[in-house]
PDB file of N, CA and C in Angstrom:
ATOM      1  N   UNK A   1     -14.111 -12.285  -3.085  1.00  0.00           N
ATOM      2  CA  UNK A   1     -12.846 -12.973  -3.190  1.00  0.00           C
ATOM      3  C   UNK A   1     -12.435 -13.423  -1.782  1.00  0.00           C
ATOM      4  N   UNK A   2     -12.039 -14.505  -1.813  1.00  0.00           N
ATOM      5  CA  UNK A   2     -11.336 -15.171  -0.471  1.00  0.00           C
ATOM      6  C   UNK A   2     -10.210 -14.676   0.086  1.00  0.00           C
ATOM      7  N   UNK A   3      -9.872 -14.606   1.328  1.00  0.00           N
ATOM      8  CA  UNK A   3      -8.741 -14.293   1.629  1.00  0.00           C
ATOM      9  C   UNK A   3      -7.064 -15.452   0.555  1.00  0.00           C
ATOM     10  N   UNK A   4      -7.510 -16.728   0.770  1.00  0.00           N
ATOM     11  CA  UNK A   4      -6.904 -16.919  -0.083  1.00  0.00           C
ATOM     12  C   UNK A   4      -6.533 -17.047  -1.443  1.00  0.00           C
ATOM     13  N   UNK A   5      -7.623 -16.726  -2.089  1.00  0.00           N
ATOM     14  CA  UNK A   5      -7.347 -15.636  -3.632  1.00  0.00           C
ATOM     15  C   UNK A   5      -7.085 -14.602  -3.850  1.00  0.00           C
ATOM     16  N   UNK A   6      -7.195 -13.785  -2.484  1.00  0.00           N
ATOM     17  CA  UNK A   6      -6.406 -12.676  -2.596  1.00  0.00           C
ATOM     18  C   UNK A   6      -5.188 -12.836  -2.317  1.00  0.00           C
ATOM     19  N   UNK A   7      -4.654 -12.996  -1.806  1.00  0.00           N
ATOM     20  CA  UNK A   7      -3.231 -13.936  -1.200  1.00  0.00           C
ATOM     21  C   UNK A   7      -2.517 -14.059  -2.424  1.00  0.00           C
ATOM     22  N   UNK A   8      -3.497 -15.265  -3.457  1.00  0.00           N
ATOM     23  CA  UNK A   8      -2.669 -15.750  -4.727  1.00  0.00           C
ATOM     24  C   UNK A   8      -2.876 -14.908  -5.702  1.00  0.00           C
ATOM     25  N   UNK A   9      -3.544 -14.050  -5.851  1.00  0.00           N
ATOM     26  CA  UNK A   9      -3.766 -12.505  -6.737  1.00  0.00           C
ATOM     27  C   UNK A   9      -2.337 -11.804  -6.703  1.00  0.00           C
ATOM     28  N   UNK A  10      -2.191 -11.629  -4.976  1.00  0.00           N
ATOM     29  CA  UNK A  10      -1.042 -10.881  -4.659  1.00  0.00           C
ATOM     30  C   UNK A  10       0.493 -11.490  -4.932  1.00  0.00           C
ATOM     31  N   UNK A  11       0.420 -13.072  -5.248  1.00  0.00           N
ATOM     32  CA  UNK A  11       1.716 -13.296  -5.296  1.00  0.00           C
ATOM     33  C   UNK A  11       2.633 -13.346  -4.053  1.00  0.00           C
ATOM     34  N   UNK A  12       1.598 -13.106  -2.831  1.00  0.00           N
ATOM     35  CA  UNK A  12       1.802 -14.238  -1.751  1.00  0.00           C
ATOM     36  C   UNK A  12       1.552 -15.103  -0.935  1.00  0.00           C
ATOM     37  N   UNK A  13       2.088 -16.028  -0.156  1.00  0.00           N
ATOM     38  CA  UNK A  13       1.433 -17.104   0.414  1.00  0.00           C
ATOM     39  C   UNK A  13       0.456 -16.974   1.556  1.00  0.00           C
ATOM     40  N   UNK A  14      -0.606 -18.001   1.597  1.00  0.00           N
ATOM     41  CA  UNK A  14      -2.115 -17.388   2.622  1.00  0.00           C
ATOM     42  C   UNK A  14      -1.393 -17.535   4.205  1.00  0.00           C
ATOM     43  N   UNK A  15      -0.441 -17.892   4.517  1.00  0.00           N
ATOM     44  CA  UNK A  15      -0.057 -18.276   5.403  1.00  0.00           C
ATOM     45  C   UNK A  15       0.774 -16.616   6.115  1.00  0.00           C
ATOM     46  N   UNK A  16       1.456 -15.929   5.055  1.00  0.00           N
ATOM     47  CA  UNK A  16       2.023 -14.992   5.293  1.00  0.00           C
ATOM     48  C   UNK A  16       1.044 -13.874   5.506  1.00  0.00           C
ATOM     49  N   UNK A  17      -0.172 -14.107   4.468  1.00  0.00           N
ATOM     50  CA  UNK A  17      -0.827 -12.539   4.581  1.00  0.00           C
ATOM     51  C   UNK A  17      -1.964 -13.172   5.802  1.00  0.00           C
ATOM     52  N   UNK A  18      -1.998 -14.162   6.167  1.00  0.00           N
ATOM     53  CA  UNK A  18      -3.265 -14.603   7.544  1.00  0.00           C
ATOM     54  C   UNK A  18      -2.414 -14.016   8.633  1.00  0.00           C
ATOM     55  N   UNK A  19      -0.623 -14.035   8.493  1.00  0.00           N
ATOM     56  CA  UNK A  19      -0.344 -13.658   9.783  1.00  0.00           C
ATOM     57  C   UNK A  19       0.105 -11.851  10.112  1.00  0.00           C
ATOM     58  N   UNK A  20      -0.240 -11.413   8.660  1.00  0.00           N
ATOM     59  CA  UNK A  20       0.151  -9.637   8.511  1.00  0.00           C
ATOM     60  C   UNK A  20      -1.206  -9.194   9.282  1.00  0.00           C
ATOM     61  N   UNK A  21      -2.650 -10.035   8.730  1.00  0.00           N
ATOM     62  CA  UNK A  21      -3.739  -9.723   9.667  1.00  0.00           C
ATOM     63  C   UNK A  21      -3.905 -10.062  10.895  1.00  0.00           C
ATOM     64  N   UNK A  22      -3.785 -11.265  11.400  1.00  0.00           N
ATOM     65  CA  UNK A  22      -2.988 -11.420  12.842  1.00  0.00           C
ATOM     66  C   UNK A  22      -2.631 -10.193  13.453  1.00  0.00           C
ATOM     67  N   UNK A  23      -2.201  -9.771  12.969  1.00  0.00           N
ATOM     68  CA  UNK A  23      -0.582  -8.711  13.857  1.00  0.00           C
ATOM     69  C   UNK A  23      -1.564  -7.598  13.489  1.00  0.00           C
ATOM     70  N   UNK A  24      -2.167  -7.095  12.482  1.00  0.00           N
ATOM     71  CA  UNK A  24      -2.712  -6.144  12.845  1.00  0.00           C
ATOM     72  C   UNK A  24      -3.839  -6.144  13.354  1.00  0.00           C
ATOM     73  N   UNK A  25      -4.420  -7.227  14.037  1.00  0.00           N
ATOM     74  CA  UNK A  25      -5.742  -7.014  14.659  1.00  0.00           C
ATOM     75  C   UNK A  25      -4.953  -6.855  16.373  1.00  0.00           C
ATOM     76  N   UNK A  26      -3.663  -7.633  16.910  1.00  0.00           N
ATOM     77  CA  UNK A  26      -3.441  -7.809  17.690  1.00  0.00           C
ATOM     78  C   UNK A  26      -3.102  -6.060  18.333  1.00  0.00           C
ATOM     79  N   UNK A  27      -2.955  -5.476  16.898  1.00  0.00           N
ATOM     80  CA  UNK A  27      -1.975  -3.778  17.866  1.00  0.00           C
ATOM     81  C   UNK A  27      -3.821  -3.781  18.893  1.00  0.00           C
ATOM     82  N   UNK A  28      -3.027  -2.361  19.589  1.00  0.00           N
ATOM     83  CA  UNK A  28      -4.020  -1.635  20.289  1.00  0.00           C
ATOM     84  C   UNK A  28      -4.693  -0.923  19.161  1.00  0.00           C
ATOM     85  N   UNK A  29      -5.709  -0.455  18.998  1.00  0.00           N
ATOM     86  CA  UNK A  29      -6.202   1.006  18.105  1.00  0.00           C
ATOM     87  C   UNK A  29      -7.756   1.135  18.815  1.00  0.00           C
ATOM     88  N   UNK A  30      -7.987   1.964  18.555  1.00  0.00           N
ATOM     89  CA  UNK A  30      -9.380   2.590  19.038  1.00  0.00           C
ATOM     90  C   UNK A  30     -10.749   2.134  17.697  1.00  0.00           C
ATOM     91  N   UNK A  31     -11.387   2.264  17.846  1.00  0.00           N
ATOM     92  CA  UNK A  31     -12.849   1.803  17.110  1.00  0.00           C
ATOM     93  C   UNK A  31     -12.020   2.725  16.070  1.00  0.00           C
ATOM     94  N   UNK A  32     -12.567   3.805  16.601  1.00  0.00           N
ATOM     95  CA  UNK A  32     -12.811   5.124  15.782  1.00  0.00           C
ATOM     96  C   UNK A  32     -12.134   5.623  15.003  1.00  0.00           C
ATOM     97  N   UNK A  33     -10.665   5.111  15.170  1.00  0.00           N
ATOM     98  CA  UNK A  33      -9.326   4.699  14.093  1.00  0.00           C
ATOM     99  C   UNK A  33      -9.425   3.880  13.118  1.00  0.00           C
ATOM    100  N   UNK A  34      -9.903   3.031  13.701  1.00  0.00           N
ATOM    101  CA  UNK A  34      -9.933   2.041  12.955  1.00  0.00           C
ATOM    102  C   UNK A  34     -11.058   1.787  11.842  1.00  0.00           C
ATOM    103  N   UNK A  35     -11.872   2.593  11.979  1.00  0.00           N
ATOM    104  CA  UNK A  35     -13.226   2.701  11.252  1.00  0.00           C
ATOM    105  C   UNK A  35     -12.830   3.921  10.380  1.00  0.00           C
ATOM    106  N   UNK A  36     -11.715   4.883  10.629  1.00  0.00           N
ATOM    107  CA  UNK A  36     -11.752   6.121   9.789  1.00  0.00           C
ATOM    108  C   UNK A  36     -10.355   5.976   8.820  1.00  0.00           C
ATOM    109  N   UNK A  37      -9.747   4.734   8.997  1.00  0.00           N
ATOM    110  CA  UNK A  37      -8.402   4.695   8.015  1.00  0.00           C
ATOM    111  C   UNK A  37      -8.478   2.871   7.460  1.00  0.00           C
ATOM    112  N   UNK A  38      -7.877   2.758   6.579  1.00  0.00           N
ATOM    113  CA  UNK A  38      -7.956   1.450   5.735  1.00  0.00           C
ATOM    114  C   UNK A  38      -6.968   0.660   6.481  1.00  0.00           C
ATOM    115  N   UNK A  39      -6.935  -0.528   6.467  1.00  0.00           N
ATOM    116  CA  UNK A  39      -6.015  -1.287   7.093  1.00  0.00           C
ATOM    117  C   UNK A  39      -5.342  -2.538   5.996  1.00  0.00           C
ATOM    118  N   UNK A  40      -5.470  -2.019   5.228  1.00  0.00           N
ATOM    119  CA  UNK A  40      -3.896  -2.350   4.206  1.00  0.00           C
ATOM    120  C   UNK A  40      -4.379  -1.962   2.766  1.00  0.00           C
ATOM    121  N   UNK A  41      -2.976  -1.858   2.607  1.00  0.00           N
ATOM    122  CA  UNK A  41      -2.957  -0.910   1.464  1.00  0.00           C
ATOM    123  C   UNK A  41      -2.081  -2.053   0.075  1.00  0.00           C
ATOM    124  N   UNK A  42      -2.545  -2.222  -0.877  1.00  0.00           N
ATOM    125  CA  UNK A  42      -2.505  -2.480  -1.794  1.00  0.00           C
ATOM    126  C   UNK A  42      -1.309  -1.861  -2.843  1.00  0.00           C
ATOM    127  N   UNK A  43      -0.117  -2.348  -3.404  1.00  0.00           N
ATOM    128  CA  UNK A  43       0.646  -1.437  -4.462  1.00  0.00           C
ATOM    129  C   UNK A  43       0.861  -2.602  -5.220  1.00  0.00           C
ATOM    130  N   UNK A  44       0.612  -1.959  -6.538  1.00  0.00           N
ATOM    131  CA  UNK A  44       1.150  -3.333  -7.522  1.00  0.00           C
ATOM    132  C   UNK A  44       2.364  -2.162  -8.402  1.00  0.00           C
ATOM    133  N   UNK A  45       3.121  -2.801  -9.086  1.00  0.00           N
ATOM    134  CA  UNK A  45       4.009  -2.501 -10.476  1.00  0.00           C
ATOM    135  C   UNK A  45       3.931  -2.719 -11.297  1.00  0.00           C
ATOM    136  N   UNK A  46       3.668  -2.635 -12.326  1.00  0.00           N
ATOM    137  CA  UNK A  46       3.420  -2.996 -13.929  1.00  0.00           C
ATOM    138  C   UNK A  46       4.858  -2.848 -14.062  1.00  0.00           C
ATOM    139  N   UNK A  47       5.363  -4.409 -14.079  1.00  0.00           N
ATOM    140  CA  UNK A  47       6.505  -4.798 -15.100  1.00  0.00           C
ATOM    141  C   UNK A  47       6.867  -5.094 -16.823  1.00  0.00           C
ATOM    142  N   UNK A  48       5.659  -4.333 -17.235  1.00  0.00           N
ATOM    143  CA  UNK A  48       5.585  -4.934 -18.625  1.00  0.00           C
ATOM    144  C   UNK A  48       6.001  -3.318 -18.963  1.00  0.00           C
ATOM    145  N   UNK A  49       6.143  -2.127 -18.229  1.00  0.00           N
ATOM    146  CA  UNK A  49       6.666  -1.136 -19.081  1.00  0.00           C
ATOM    147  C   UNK A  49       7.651  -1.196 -18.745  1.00  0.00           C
ATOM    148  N   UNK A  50       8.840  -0.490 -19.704  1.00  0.00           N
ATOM    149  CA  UNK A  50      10.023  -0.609 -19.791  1.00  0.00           C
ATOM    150  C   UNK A  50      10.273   0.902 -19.177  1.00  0.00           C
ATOM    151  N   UNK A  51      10.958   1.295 -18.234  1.00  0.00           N
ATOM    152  CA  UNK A  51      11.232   2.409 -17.356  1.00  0.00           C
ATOM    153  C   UNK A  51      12.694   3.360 -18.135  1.00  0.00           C
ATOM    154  N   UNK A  52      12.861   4.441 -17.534  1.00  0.00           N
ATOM    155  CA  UNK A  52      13.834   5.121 -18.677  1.00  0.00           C
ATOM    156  C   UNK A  52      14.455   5.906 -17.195  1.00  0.00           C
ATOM    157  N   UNK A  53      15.845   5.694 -17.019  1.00  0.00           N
ATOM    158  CA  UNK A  53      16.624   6.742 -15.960  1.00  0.00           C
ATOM    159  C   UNK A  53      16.110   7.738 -15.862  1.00  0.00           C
ATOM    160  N   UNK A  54      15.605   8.373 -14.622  1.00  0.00           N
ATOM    161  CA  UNK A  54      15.368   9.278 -14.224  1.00  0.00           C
ATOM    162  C   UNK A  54      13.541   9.615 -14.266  1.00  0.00           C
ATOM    163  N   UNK A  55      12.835   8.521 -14.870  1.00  0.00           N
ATOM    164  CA  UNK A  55      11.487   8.370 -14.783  1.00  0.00           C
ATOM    165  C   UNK A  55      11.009   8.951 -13.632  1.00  0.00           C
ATOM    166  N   UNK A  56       9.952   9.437 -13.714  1.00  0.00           N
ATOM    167  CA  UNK A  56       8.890   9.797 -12.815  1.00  0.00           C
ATOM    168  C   UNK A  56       8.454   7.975 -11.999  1.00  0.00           C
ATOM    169  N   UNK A  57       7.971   8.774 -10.177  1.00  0.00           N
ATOM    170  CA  UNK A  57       6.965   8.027  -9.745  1.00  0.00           C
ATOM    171  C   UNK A  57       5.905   8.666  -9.524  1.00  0.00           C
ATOM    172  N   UNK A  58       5.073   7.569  -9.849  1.00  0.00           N
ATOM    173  CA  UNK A  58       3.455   8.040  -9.374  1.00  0.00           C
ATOM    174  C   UNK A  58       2.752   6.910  -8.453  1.00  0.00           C
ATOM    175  N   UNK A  59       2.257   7.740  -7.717  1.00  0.00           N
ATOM    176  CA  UNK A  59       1.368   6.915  -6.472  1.00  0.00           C
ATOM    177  C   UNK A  59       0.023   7.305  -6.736  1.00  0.00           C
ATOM    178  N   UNK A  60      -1.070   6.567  -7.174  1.00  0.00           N
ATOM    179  CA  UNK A  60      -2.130   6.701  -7.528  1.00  0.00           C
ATOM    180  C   UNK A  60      -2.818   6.371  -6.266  1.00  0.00           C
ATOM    181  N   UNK A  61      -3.577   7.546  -5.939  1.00  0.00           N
ATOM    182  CA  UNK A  61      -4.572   7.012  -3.994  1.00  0.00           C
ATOM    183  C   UNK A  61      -5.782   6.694  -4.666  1.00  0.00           C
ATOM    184  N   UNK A  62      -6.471   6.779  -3.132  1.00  0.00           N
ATOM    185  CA  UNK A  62      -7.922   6.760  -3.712  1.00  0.00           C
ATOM    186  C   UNK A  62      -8.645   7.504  -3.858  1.00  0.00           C
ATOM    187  N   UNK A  63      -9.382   7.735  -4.526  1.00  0.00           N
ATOM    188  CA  UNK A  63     -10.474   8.955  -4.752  1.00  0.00           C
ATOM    189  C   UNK A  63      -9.833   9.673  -5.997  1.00  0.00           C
ATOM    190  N   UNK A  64      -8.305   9.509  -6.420  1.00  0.00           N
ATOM    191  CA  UNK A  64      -8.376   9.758  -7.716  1.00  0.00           C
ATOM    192  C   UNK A  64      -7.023  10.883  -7.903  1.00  0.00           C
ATOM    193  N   UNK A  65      -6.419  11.427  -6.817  1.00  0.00           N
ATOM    194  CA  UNK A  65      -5.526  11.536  -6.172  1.00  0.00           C
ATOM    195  C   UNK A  65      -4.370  10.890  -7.007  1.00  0.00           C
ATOM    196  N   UNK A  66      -3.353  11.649  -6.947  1.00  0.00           N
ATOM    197  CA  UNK A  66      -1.695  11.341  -7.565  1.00  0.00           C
ATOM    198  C   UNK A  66      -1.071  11.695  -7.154  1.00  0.00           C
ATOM    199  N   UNK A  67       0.148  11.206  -6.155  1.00  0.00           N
ATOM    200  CA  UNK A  67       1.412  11.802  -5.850  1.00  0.00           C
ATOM    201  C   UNK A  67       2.439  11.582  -7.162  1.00  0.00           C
ATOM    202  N   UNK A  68       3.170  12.357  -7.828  1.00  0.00           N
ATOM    203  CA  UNK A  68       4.170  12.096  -8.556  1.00  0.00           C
ATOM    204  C   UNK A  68       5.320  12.712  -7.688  1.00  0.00           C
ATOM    205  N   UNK A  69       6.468  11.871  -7.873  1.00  0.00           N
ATOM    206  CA  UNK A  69       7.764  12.189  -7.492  1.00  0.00           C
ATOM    207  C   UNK A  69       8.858  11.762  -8.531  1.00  0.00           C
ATOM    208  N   UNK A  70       9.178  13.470  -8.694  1.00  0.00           N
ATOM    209  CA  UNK A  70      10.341  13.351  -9.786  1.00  0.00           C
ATOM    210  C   UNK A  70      11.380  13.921  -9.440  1.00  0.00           C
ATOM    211  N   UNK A  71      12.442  13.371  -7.951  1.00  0.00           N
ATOM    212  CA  UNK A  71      13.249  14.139  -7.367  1.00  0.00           C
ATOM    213  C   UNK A  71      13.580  12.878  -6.316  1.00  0.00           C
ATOM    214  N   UNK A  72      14.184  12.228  -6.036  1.00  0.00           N
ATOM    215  CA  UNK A  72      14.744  11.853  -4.712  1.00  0.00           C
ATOM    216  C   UNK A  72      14.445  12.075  -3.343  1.00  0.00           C
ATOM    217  N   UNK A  73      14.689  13.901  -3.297  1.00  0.00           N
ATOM    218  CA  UNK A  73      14.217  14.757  -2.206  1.00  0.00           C
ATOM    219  C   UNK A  73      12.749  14.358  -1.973  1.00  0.00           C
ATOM    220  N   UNK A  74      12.332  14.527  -2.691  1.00  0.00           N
ATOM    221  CA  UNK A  74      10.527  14.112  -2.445  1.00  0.00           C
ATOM    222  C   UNK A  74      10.129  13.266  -1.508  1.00  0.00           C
ATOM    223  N   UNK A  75      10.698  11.863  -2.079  1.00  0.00           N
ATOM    224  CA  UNK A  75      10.618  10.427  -1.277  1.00  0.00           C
ATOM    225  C   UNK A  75       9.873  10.768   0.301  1.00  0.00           C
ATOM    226  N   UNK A  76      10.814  10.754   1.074  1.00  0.00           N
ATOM    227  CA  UNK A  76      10.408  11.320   2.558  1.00  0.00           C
ATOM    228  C   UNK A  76       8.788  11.957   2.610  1.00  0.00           C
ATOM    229  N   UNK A  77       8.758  12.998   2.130  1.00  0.00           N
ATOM    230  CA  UNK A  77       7.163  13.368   1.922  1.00  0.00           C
ATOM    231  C   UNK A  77       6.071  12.646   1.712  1.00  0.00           C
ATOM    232  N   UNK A  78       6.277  11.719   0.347  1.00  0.00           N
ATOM    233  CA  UNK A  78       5.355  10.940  -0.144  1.00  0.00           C
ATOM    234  C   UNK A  78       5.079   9.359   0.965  1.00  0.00           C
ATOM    235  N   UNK A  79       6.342   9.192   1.500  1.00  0.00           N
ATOM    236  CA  UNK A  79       6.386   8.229   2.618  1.00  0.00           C
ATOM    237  C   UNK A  79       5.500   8.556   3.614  1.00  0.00           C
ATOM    238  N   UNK A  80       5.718   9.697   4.493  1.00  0.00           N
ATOM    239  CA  UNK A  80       4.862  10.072   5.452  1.00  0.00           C
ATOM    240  C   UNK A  80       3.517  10.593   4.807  1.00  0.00           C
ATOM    241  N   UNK A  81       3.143  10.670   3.727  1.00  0.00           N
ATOM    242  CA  UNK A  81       1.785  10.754   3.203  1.00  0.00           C
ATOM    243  C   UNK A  81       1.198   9.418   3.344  1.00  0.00           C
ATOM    244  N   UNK A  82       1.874   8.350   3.056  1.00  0.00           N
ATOM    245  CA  UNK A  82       1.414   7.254   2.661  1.00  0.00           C
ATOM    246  C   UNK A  82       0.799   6.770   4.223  1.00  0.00           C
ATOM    247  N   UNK A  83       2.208   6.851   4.924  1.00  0.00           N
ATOM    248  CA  UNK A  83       1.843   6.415   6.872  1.00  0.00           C
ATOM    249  C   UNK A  83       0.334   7.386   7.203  1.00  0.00           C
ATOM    250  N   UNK A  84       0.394   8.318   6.819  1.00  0.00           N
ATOM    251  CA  UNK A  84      -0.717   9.135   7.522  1.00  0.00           C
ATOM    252  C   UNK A  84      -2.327   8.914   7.095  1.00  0.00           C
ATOM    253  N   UNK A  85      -2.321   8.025   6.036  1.00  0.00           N
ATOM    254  CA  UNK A  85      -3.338   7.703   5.338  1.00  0.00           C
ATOM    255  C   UNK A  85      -3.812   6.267   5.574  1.00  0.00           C
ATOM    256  N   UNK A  86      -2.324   5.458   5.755  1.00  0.00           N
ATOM    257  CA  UNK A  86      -2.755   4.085   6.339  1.00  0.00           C
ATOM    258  C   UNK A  86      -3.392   4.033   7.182  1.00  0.00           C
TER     259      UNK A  86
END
């Protein structure tokens, strides 16, 4: 897939996601960082289910992995899981 079919997969413009890669080739990082963590991360939503107050979230990783958060309090945790994995 092309960068710009992925772009229009994602539902945004090639212009926006050419310059998110831009910016992240421009940071500093080391090889060895950069070879041992993913450099973008993917979330979609399925808007076709209908959600119910107080629903569960789930963050599906890779390898098969689930964060669920059914608490507010959680949030924070699952955030810095997410940074530490990017």
């Amino acid at each position: 897939m092309t960068a710009p079919q992925f772009a229009a997969q994602c539902g945004i413009k090639y212009p926006t996601f050419a310059s998110w890669l831009a910016s992240a080739k421009r940071r500093q990082c080391d090889k060895a960082t950069l070879q041992n963590r993913p450099t973008f991360l993917i979330a979609e939503l399925d808007t076709t289910v209908e959600t119910q107050h107080g629903a569960d979230l789930e963050v599906r990783l890779p390898g098969g992995a689930v964060a669920r958060i059914v608490s507010r309090d959680q949030l924070p945790l699952v955030v810095e899981l997410l940074r530490q994995l990017a």
